[in-house]
Coordinates of C-alpha atoms and ligand atoms in Angstrom, one line a residue:
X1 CA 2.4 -20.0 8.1
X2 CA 3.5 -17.0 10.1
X3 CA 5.4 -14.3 8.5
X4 CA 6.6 -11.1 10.6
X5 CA 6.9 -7.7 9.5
X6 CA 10.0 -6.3 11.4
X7 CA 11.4 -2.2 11.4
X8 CA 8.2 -0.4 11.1
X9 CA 8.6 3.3 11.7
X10 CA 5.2 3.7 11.9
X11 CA 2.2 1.2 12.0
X12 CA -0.6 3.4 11.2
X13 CA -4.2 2.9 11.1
X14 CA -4.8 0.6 14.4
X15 CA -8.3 0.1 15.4
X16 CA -10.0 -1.7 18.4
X17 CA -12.2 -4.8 16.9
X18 CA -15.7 -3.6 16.7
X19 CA -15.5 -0.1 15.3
X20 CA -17.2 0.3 12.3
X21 CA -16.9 3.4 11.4
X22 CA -15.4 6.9 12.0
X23 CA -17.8 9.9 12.1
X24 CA -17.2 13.6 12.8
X25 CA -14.3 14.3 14.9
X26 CA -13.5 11.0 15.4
X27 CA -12.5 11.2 11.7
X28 CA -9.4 13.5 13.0
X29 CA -7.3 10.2 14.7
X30 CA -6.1 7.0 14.6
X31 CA -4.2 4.4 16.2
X32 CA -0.6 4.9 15.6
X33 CA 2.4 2.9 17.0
X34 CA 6.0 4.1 16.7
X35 CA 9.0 1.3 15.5
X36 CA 6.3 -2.1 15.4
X37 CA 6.4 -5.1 14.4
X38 CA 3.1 -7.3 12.7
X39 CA 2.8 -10.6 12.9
X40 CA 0.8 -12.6 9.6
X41 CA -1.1 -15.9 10.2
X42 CA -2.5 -17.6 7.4
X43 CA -3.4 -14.5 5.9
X44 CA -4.7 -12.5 8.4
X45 CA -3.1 -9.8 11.0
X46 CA -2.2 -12.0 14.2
X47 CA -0.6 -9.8 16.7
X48 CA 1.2 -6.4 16.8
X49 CA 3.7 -4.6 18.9
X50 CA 6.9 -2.3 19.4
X51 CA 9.9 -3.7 20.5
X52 CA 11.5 -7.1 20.2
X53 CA 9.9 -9.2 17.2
X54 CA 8.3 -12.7 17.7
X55 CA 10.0 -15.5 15.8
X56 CA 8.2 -16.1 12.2
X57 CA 9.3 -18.4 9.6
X58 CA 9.5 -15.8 7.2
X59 CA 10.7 -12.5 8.1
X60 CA 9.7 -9.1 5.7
X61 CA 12.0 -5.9 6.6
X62 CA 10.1 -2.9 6.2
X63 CA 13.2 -0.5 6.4
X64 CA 11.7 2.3 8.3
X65 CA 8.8 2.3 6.3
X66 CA 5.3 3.2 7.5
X67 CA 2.8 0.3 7.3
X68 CA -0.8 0.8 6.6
X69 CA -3.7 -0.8 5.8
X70 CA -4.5 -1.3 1.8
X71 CA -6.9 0.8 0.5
X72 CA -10.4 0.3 0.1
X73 CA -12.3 1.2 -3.3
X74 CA -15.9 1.0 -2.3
X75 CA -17.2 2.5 -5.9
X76 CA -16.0 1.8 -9.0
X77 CA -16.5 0.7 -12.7
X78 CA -14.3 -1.1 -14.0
X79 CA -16.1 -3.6 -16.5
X80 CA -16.4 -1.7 -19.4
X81 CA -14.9 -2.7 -23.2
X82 CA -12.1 -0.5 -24.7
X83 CA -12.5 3.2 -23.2
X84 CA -14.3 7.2 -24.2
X85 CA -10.6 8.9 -25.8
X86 CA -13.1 10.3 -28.4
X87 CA -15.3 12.0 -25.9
X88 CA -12.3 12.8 -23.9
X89 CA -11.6 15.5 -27.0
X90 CA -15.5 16.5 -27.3
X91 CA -14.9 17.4 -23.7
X92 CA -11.7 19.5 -24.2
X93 CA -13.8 21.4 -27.3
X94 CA -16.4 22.4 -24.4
X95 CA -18.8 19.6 -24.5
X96 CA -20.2 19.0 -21.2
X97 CA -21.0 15.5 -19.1
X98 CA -24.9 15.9 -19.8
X99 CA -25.2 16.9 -23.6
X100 CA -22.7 13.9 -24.4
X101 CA -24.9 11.7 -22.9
X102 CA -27.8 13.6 -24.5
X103 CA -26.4 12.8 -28.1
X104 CA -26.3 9.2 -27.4
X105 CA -22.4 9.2 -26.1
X106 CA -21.7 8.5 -22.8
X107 CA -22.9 5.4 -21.4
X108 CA -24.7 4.3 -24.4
X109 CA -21.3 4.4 -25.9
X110 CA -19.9 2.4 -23.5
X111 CA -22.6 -0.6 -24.1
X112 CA -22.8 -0.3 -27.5
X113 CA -18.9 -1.7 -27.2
X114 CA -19.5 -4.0 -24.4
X115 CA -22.3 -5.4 -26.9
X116 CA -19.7 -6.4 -29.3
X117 CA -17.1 -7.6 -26.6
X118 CA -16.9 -11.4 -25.7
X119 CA -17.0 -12.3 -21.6
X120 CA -13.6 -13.4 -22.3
X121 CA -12.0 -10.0 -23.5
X122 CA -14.4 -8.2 -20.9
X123 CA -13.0 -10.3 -18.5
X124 CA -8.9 -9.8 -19.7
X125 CA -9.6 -5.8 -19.9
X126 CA -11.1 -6.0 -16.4
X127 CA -8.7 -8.3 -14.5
X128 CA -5.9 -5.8 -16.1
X129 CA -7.7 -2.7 -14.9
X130 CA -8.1 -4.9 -11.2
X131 CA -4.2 -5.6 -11.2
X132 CA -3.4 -1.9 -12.0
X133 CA -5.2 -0.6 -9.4
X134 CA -4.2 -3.8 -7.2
X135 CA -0.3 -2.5 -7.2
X136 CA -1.1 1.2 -6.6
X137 CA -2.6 0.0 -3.2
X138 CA -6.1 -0.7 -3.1
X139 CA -6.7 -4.1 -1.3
X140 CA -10.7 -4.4 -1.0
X141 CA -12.9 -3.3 -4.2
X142 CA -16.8 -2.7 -4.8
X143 CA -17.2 -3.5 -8.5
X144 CA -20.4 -2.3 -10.9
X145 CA -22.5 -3.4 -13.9
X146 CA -23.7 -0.9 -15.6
X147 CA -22.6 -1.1 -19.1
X148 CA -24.8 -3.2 -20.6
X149 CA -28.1 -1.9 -20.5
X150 CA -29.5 -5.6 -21.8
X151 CA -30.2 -8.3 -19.8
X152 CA -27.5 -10.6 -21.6
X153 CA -25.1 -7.5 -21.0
X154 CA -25.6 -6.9 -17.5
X155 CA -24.8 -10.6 -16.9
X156 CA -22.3 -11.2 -19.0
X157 CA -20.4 -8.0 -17.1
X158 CA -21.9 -9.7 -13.2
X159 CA -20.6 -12.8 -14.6
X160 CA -17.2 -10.8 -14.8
X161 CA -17.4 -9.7 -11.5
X162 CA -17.8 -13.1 -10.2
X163 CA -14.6 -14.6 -11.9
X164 CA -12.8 -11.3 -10.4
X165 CA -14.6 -12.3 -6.8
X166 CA -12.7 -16.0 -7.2
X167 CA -9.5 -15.4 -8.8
X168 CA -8.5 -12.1 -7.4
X169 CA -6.1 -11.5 -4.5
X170 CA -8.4 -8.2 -3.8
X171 CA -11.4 -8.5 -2.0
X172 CA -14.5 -8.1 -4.2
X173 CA -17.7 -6.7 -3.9
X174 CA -20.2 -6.7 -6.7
X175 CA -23.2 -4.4 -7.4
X176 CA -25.7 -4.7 -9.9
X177 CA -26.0 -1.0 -11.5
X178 CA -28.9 -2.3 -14.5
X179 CA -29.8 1.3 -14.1
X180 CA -27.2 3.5 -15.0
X181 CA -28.4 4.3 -18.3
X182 CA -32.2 3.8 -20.2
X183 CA -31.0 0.6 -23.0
X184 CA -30.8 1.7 -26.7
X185 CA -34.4 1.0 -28.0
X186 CA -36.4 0.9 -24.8
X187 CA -38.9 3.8 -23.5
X188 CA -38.2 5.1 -19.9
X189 CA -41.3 3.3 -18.3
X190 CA -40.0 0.2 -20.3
X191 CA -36.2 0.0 -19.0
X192 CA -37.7 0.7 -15.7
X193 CA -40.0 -2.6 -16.0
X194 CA -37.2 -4.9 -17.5
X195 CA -34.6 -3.9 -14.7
X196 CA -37.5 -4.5 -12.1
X197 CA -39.0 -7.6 -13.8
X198 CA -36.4 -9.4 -15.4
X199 CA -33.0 -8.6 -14.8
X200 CA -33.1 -8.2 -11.2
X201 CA -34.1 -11.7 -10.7
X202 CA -31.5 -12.9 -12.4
X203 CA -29.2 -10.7 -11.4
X204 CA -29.6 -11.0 -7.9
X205 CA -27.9 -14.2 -7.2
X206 CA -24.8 -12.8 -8.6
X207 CA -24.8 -9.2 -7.2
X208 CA -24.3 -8.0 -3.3
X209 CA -25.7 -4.2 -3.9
X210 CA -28.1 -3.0 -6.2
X211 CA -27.1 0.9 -7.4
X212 CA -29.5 3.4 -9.3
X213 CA -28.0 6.6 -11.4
X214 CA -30.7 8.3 -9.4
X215 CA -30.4 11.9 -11.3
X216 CA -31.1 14.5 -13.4
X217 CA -31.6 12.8 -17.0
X218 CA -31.4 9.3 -15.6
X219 CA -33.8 8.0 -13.3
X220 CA -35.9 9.9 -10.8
X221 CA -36.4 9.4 -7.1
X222 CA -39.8 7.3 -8.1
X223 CA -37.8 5.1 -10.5
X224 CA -35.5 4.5 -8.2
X225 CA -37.5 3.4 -5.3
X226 CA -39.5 1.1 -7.3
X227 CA -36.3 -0.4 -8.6
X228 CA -34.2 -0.6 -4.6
X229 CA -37.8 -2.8 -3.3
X230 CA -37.1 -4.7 -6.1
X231 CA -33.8 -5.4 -5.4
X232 CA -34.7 -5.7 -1.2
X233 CA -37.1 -8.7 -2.3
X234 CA -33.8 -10.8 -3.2
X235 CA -32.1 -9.4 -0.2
X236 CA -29.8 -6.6 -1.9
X237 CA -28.9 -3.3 -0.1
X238 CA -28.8 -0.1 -2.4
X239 CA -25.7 1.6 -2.8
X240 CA -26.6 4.3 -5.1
X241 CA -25.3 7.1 -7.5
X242 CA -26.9 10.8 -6.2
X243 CA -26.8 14.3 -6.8
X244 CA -24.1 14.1 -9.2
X245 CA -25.4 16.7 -11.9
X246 CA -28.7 17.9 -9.7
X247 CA -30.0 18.2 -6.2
X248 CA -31.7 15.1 -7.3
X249 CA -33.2 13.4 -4.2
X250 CA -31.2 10.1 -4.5
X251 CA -29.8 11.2 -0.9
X252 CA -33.6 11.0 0.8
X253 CA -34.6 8.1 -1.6
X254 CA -31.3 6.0 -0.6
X255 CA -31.4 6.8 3.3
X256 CA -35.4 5.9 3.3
X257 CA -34.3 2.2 1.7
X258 CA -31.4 1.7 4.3
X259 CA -29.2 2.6 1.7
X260 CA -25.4 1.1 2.4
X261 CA -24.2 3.9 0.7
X262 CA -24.9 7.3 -1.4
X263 CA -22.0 8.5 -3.4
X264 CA -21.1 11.6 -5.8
X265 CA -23.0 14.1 -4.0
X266 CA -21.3 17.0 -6.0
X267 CA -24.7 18.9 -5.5
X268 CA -26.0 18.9 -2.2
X269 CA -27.7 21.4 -0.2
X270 CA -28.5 21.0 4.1
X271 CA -31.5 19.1 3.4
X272 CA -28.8 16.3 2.5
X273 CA -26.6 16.8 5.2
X274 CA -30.2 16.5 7.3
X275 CA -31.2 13.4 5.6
X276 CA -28.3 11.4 6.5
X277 CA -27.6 12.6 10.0
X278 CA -27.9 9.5 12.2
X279 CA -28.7 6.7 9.6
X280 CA -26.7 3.9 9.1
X281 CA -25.8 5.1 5.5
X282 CA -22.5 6.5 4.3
X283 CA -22.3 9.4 2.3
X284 CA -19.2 8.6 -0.1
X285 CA -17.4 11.5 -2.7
X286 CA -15.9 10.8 -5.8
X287 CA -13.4 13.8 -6.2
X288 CA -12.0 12.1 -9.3
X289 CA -15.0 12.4 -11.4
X290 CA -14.8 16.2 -9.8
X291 CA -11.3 16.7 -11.4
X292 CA -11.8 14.9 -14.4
X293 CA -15.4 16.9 -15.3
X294 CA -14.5 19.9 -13.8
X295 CA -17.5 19.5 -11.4
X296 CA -18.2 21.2 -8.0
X297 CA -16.2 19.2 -4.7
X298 CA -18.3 17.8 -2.8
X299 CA -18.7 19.7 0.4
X300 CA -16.7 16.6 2.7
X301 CA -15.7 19.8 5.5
X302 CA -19.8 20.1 6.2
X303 CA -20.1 16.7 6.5
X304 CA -17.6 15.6 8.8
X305 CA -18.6 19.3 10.6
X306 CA -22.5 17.6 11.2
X307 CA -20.9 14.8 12.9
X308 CA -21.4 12.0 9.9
X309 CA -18.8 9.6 8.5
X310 CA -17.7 9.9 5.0
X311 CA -15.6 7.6 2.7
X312 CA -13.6 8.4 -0.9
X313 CA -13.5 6.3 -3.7
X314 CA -12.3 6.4 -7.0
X315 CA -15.4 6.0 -9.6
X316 CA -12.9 4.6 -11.9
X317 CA -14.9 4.2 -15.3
X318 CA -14.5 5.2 -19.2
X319 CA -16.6 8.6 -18.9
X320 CA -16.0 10.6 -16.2
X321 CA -12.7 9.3 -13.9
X322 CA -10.6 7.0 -15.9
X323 CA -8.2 6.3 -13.0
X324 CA -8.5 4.3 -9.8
X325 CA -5.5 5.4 -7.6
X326 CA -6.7 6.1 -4.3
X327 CA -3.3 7.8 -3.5
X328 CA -4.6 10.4 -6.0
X329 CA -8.2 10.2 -3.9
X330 CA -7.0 11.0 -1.0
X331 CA -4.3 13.8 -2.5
X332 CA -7.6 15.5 -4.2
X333 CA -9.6 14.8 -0.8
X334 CA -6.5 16.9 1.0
X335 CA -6.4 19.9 -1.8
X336 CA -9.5 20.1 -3.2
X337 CA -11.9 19.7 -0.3
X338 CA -9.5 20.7 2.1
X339 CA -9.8 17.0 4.6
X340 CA -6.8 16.6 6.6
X341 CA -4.5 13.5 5.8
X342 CA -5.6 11.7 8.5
X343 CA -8.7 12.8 7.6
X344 CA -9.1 11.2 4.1
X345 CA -6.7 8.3 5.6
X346 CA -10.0 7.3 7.4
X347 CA -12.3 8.3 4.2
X348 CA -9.9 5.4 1.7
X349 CA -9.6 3.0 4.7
X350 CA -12.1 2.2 7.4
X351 CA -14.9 4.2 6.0
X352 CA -14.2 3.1 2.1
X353 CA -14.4 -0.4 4.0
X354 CA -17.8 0.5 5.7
X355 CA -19.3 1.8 2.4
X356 CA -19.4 -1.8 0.8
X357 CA -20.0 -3.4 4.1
X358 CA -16.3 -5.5 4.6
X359 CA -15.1 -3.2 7.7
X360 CA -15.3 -6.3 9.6
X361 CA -12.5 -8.0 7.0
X362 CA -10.4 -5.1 5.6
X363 CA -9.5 -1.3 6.7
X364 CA -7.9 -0.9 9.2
X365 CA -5.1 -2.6 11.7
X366 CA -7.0 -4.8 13.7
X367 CA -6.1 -8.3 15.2
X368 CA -8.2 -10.7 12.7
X369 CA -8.4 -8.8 9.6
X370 CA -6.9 -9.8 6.6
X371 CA -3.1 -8.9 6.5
X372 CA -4.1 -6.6 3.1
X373 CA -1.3 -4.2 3.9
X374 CA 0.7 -1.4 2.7
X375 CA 4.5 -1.6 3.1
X376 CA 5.8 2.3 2.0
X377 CA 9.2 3.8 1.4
X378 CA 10.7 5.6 4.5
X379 CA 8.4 8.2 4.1
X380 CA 8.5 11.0 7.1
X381 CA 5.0 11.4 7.7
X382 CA 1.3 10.3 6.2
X383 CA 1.4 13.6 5.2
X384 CA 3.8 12.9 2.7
X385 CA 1.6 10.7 0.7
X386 CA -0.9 13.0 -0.1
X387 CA 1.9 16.3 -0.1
X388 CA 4.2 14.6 -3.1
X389 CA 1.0 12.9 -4.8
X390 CA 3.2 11.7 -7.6
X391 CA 6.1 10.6 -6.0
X392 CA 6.4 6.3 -5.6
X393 CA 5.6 6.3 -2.7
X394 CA 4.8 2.2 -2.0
X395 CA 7.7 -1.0 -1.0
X396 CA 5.3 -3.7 -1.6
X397 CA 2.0 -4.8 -1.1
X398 CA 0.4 -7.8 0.5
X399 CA -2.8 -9.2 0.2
X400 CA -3.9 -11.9 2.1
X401 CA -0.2 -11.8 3.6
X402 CA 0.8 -12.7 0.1
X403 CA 3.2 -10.1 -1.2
X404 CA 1.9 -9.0 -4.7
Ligands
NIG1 O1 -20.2 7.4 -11.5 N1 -22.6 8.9 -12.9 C1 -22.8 7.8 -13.4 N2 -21.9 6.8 -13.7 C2 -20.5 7.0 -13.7 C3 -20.1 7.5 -15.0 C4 -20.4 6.6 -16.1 C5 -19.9 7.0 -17.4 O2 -19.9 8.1 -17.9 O3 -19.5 6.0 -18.1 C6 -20.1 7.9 -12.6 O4 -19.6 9.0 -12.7
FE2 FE1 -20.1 5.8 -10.4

């Protein structure tokens, strides 16, 4: 089935096959082509061009729209059972992130209610969260455990996952995040043991990432090694959860296990910036948990400055950045922590790709890749969609070449 997109203003986001990544300055471009057309093949980007269209059975108009690639989520939590509105008010009364969780709130909260939920109800919550964040853009998803702190409960929620991975017109990724939070009832040393001993085999065959809370209060660079060999004996690269609420050493811990991926990074001093220089691992910021905690920025300018890559995502979870619109990503990216457009363009696209290993798949324009695409209004530049973060901004969405 071929299907043609025809009156593109702007294509944006072309990339030659092989690039992975974009680091440093190479961060500051990509491919652009003035009044395109695409061409779709059974789901996947065929051909490109300006000028006259190909012939297609089906033929999509995208008014003098821009077209771009979907975005790509590469952390997020969005299994989790009903949602934190109570803590939402203990945080407006001053409460902050670390003495919830230090009065038994936080994630414990969180399991305690995806203790009582059925896979079935996980599952509706989860696929509605998935088909929310689906039609605000994002084509290409990482997707944690995490809230159930129990062996049953961090199945049931990969379990989840795995029906998403099927059914979904998204692509899904699926990391197992056992430690996120020491289980009700268990010591430290205890949790640490179970994750290692007896979750993680049985984890394994449904997870593509293992992810530690690596950080002040939650598990320490020591606990987290033992935990990533664990997971490397079935074959699972760490993508993991640093320097959030401390200088924690998650960043050195994750880059010495070939981390995929170290993400938050609200706290980080050279040393991390040092780490990561010339690995294969992408630093990734979460400026939504920043906004919604009132935490530090991460320091993207730095990074990008030292020549590394770096990718956004949205975090979305119940406790600290109930929302997963990448739109609003990249807007906070561009205020915040002062990326250019094109900039955090890179960090939700290619780089988001990268960061949950698809980039060969999904994230940019590249003959081959799926056709997960972003159809806009006429918009006059990318700059607008960060500039007027709130206005609608999208004409329709295809994934897979299906429109959604
Ligand atoms: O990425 N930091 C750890 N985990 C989540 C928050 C989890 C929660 O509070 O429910 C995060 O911010
Ligand atoms: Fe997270």
């Amino acid at each position: 089935m071929r299907k043609v997109i025809v009156h593109i203003r702007e294509l944006v986001g072309i990339q030659p096959e092989g690039v992975r990544r974009l680091a440093g300055s190479q961060m500051d471009r990509t491919g652009v082509l003035q009044d395109a057309w695409l061409l779709v093949e059974d789901g996947r980007i065929a051909d490109f061009g300006s000028g006259k269209a190909p012939e297609a059975q089906e033929v999509i108009d995208a008014a003098g729209g821009m077209v771009l690639p979907a975005f790509c989520d590469s952390h997020t939590h969005i299994v989790y059972a009903g949602s934190r509105e109570g803590e939402f008010l203990d945080k407006i009364n001053g409460l902050s992130y670390e003495e919830i969780a230090r009065r038994g709130g936080g994630i414990l909260n969180s399991a305690d209610l995806l203790a009582r939920t059925d896979g079935q109800e996980l599952l509706r919550q989860a696929r509605s969260r998935l088909d929310e964040v689906i039609s605000k853009g994002t084509g290409a998803i990482e997707i944690k455990s995490g809230y159930g702190l129990s062996t049953e409960g961090e199945l049931k929620s990969l379990e989840v996952i795995d029906h998403l991975k099927k059914e979904a017109p998204a692509l899904v990724r699926s990391t197992f995040l056992g430690a996120h939070a020491v289980g009700r009832g268990y010591t430290q040393a205890a949790y640490v043991e179970l994750v290692c001993r007896e979750m993680m085999p049985l984890a394994a065959p449904l997870a593509d990432f293992v992810d530690v809370f690596c950080d002040e209060g939650f598990f320490t660079p020591e606990e987290t090694a033992r935990i990533l060999e664990a997971g490397a004996r079935y074959g699972l690269r760490p993508k993991i959860h640093a320097n959030e609420l401390a200088v924690s050493g998650g960043v050195q811990v994750g880059v010495s296990h070939r981390a995929l991926s170290v993400d938050h990074l609200e706290r980080t001093t050279d040393a991390e910036i040092e780490a990561l220089r010339g690995t294969d691992t992408m630093p990734v910021m979460l400026p939504g948990a920043s906004f919604f905690l009132n935490m530090p920025y991460g320091r993207a300018k730095d990074y990008i400055a030292a020549g590394l890559p770096l990718a956004l995502a949205s975090d979305y979870n119940p406790g600290s950045s109930p929302s997963g619109d990448m739109r609003f990503v990249m807007a906070l990216g561009c205020i915040k922590m002062r990326l250019t457009p094109v900039q955090a363009f890179n960090a939700v696209t290619l780089n988001g790709a990268c960061a949950m290993g698809v980039e060969d798949q999904v994230g940019s324009i590249t003959r081959g890749k799926l056709a997960n695409l972003l159809i806009t209004r006429p918009l006059p530049s990318l700059t607008a969609i960060p500039y007027h973060y709130q206005t609608p901004f999208l004409a329709h969405v295809l994934l897979r070449g299906e429109e959604i």
